[in-house]
């Protein structure tokens, strides 16, 4: 049976940020999606965003993109992997249901209760603990990134080369390399590749 990935994000202290819902909605429109998107990120409940993907998605890269675009806001993410009831033509994730949504909600509840993780993946499989351990380490690395490092990583990942990223930011391409190195980008990408392999394996046969 087809599996789905649901990402639910909780914006921390959104009311104190001074950023209006209108601004948030405009920022969400800047998100770039893979082809297997089912429902794009939408704002609901005032401080939550949610999207649904059919099949595999490299979700660590997606989370990083969102965190960059929504700066200076801080977010917690619950990711659910499971089934959904895809019977309606409605592409608003808040009107959908299924185990993938339940897992994403449970993940956010755990984050709130334990105040330890920033990102949790749940699928009711033996892979969950390994994935969440890697996500914890990635989040700890990213928590120390400077604004310059966030920019360098974002545009290098988006544009594909140090040169193009440097041209976008109007700095020397060597600076992009130094910032990515300081951000431990190579190590983070390796960790994300491991998560990707695990998720791909979970989708085999769907």
Short mmCIF file of C-alpha atoms in Angstrom, two decimals:
data_model
loop_
_atom_site.label_atom_id
_atom_site.label_comp_id
_atom_site.label_asym_id
_atom_site.label_seq_id
_atom_site.Cartn_x
_atom_site.Cartn_y
_atom_site.Cartn_z
CA UNK A 1 0.00 0.00 0.00
CA UNK A 2 1.19 3.52 -0.81
CA UNK A 3 2.95 5.32 2.04
CA UNK A 4 3.02 9.06 2.64
CA UNK A 5 5.22 11.51 4.47
CA UNK A 6 3.51 14.21 6.54
CA UNK A 7 5.51 17.14 7.90
CA UNK A 8 3.87 19.22 10.63
CA UNK A 9 5.77 22.22 11.93
CA UNK A 10 5.14 24.16 15.12
CA UNK A 11 6.32 27.78 15.07
CA UNK A 12 7.74 28.55 18.51
CA UNK A 13 6.38 31.70 20.18
CA UNK A 14 4.97 32.94 16.90
CA UNK A 15 2.85 35.64 18.54
CA UNK A 16 5.91 37.23 20.16
CA UNK A 17 7.77 37.42 16.84
CA UNK A 18 5.67 40.25 15.44
CA UNK A 19 5.49 38.44 12.10
CA UNK A 20 1.93 38.42 10.78
CA UNK A 21 0.14 35.48 9.20
CA UNK A 22 0.16 37.35 5.90
CA UNK A 23 3.96 37.55 5.95
CA UNK A 24 4.19 33.89 6.91
CA UNK A 25 1.97 32.86 4.02
CA UNK A 26 4.15 34.81 1.59
CA UNK A 27 7.26 33.09 2.94
CA UNK A 28 5.63 29.68 2.53
CA UNK A 29 5.07 30.44 -1.15
CA UNK A 30 8.85 30.58 -1.61
CA UNK A 31 9.30 26.90 -0.71
CA UNK A 32 10.50 24.69 -3.54
CA UNK A 33 8.97 21.20 -3.65
CA UNK A 34 9.80 17.84 -5.23
CA UNK A 35 7.44 16.42 -7.85
CA UNK A 36 5.74 14.04 -5.43
CA UNK A 37 4.09 16.84 -3.44
CA UNK A 38 0.47 16.06 -2.58
CA UNK A 39 -0.44 19.08 -0.43
CA UNK A 40 1.81 22.15 0.03
CA UNK A 41 2.58 23.80 3.34
CA UNK A 42 -0.31 25.78 4.72
CA UNK A 43 -0.71 27.73 7.91
CA UNK A 44 -3.34 26.60 10.40
CA UNK A 45 -4.16 26.96 14.09
CA UNK A 46 -2.24 30.23 13.98
CA UNK A 47 1.20 28.73 14.53
CA UNK A 48 1.42 25.42 12.66
CA UNK A 49 2.30 24.52 9.09
CA UNK A 50 1.77 21.20 7.35
CA UNK A 51 2.45 19.47 4.03
CA UNK A 52 2.02 15.97 2.57
CA UNK A 53 4.19 14.04 0.14
CA UNK A 54 3.34 10.89 -1.77
CA UNK A 55 6.23 8.45 -1.55
CA UNK A 56 9.85 9.27 -0.78
CA UNK A 57 11.18 12.73 0.06
CA UNK A 58 14.56 13.88 1.38
CA UNK A 59 12.92 15.58 4.33
CA UNK A 60 16.05 16.83 6.17
CA UNK A 61 16.80 19.10 3.20
CA UNK A 62 13.17 20.24 3.13
CA UNK A 63 13.26 21.12 6.84
CA UNK A 64 16.46 23.08 6.39
CA UNK A 65 14.95 25.06 3.51
CA UNK A 66 11.92 25.95 5.62
CA UNK A 67 14.01 26.95 8.62
CA UNK A 68 16.07 29.24 6.41
CA UNK A 69 13.11 30.86 4.67
CA UNK A 70 11.21 31.45 7.93
CA UNK A 71 14.14 32.98 9.81
CA UNK A 72 14.23 34.36 12.50
CA UNK A 73 11.37 32.12 13.57
CA UNK A 74 12.24 28.85 15.31
CA UNK A 75 10.37 25.66 14.43
CA UNK A 76 9.82 22.17 15.77
CA UNK A 77 8.92 19.44 13.31
CA UNK A 78 6.97 16.21 13.63
CA UNK A 79 7.32 13.87 10.65
CA UNK A 80 4.89 11.00 10.17
CA UNK A 81 5.36 8.12 7.75
CA UNK A 82 2.31 5.95 7.04
CA UNK A 83 -0.99 5.80 5.22
CA UNK A 84 -3.54 8.53 4.58
CA UNK A 85 -7.09 8.67 3.29
CA UNK A 86 -6.55 10.15 -0.17
CA UNK A 87 -10.12 10.09 -1.41
CA UNK A 88 -10.83 13.77 -1.87
CA UNK A 89 -9.63 16.19 -4.52
CA UNK A 90 -9.04 18.65 -1.69
CA UNK A 91 -5.31 19.36 -1.46
CA UNK A 92 -5.49 21.02 1.95
CA UNK A 93 -3.60 18.75 4.34
CA UNK A 94 -5.61 20.01 7.31
CA UNK A 95 -8.69 18.32 5.84
CA UNK A 96 -6.97 14.93 5.45
CA UNK A 97 -6.58 12.03 7.87
CA UNK A 98 -4.63 8.82 8.36
CA UNK A 99 -1.82 7.21 10.36
CA UNK A 100 0.84 9.46 8.82
CA UNK A 101 -0.94 12.48 10.33
CA UNK A 102 -1.32 10.73 13.68
CA UNK A 103 2.40 9.96 13.80
CA UNK A 104 3.33 13.56 12.93
CA UNK A 105 1.05 14.86 15.70
CA UNK A 106 2.41 12.33 18.19
CA UNK A 107 5.94 13.38 17.28
CA UNK A 108 5.16 17.03 18.04
CA UNK A 109 3.54 16.04 21.33
CA UNK A 110 6.71 14.18 22.33
CA UNK A 111 8.87 17.19 21.42
CA UNK A 112 6.70 19.48 23.55
CA UNK A 113 6.63 17.10 26.52
CA UNK A 114 10.33 16.22 26.58
CA UNK A 115 11.82 19.59 25.53
CA UNK A 116 14.86 17.77 24.13
CA UNK A 117 14.34 17.14 20.43
CA UNK A 118 13.52 19.71 17.76
CA UNK A 119 12.64 17.15 15.10
CA UNK A 120 11.11 13.69 15.49
CA UNK A 121 10.23 11.08 12.87
CA UNK A 122 7.65 8.40 13.68
CA UNK A 123 6.52 5.45 11.58
CA UNK A 124 6.04 2.64 14.10
CA UNK A 125 9.11 0.88 12.70
CA UNK A 126 12.48 -0.25 14.03
CA UNK A 127 14.12 2.54 12.01
CA UNK A 128 12.63 5.40 14.04
CA UNK A 129 15.20 5.49 16.84
CA UNK A 130 18.16 5.52 14.44
CA UNK A 131 16.63 8.29 12.33
CA UNK A 132 15.81 10.42 15.37
CA UNK A 133 19.31 10.05 16.78
CA UNK A 134 20.75 11.38 13.51
CA UNK A 135 18.18 14.21 13.41
CA UNK A 136 19.13 15.22 16.96
CA UNK A 137 22.79 15.52 15.99
CA UNK A 138 21.96 17.48 12.82
CA UNK A 139 19.77 19.91 14.77
CA UNK A 140 22.52 20.45 17.34
CA UNK A 141 24.97 21.35 14.57
CA UNK A 142 22.51 23.71 12.88
CA UNK A 143 21.65 25.46 16.15
CA UNK A 144 25.16 26.94 16.15
CA UNK A 145 25.04 28.25 12.56
CA UNK A 146 25.55 31.95 12.03
CA UNK A 147 23.42 33.95 9.60
CA UNK A 148 26.33 33.90 7.13
CA UNK A 149 26.58 30.11 7.37
CA UNK A 150 22.85 29.68 6.82
CA UNK A 151 23.04 31.82 3.69
CA UNK A 152 26.09 30.02 2.34
CA UNK A 153 24.60 26.56 2.84
CA UNK A 154 21.20 27.56 1.46
CA UNK A 155 22.49 29.09 -1.75
CA UNK A 156 25.19 26.48 -2.30
CA UNK A 157 22.57 23.76 -1.99
CA UNK A 158 20.10 25.68 -4.15
CA UNK A 159 22.50 26.74 -6.92
CA UNK A 160 24.92 23.82 -6.88
CA UNK A 161 28.35 25.50 -6.87
CA UNK A 162 30.38 27.80 -4.63
CA UNK A 163 30.78 30.19 -7.56
CA UNK A 164 27.05 30.62 -8.18
CA UNK A 165 26.33 30.96 -4.46
CA UNK A 166 29.09 33.56 -4.16
CA UNK A 167 27.71 35.55 -7.09
CA UNK A 168 24.27 35.53 -5.49
CA UNK A 169 25.65 36.83 -2.19
CA UNK A 170 28.21 39.12 -3.85
CA UNK A 171 31.18 37.61 -1.98
CA UNK A 172 34.28 35.61 -2.91
CA UNK A 173 33.61 31.95 -3.70
CA UNK A 174 36.31 30.99 -1.17
CA UNK A 175 34.12 32.55 1.52
CA UNK A 176 31.28 30.17 0.63
CA UNK A 177 33.61 27.21 1.06
CA UNK A 178 34.88 28.49 4.40
CA UNK A 179 31.37 29.09 5.70
CA UNK A 180 30.15 25.66 4.62
CA UNK A 181 33.18 24.06 6.24
CA UNK A 182 32.61 25.97 9.48
CA UNK A 183 28.97 24.84 9.42
CA UNK A 184 30.13 21.19 9.20
CA UNK A 185 28.15 20.97 5.98
CA UNK A 186 30.00 17.91 4.67
CA UNK A 187 29.32 15.99 7.87
CA UNK A 188 25.67 17.04 7.91
CA UNK A 189 25.14 15.99 4.30
CA UNK A 190 26.66 12.60 5.07
CA UNK A 191 24.26 12.17 7.99
CA UNK A 192 21.33 13.22 5.80
CA UNK A 193 22.36 10.74 3.12
CA UNK A 194 22.12 7.98 5.72
CA UNK A 195 18.59 9.07 6.61
CA UNK A 196 17.71 9.18 2.91
CA UNK A 197 18.91 5.60 2.44
CA UNK A 198 16.87 4.43 5.40
CA UNK A 199 13.71 6.15 4.14
CA UNK A 200 14.20 4.83 0.61
CA UNK A 201 14.47 1.34 2.02
CA UNK A 202 11.23 1.87 3.94
CA UNK A 203 9.46 2.84 0.71
CA UNK A 204 10.60 -0.22 -1.23
CA UNK A 205 7.66 -2.17 -2.54
CA UNK A 206 5.16 0.71 -2.27
#
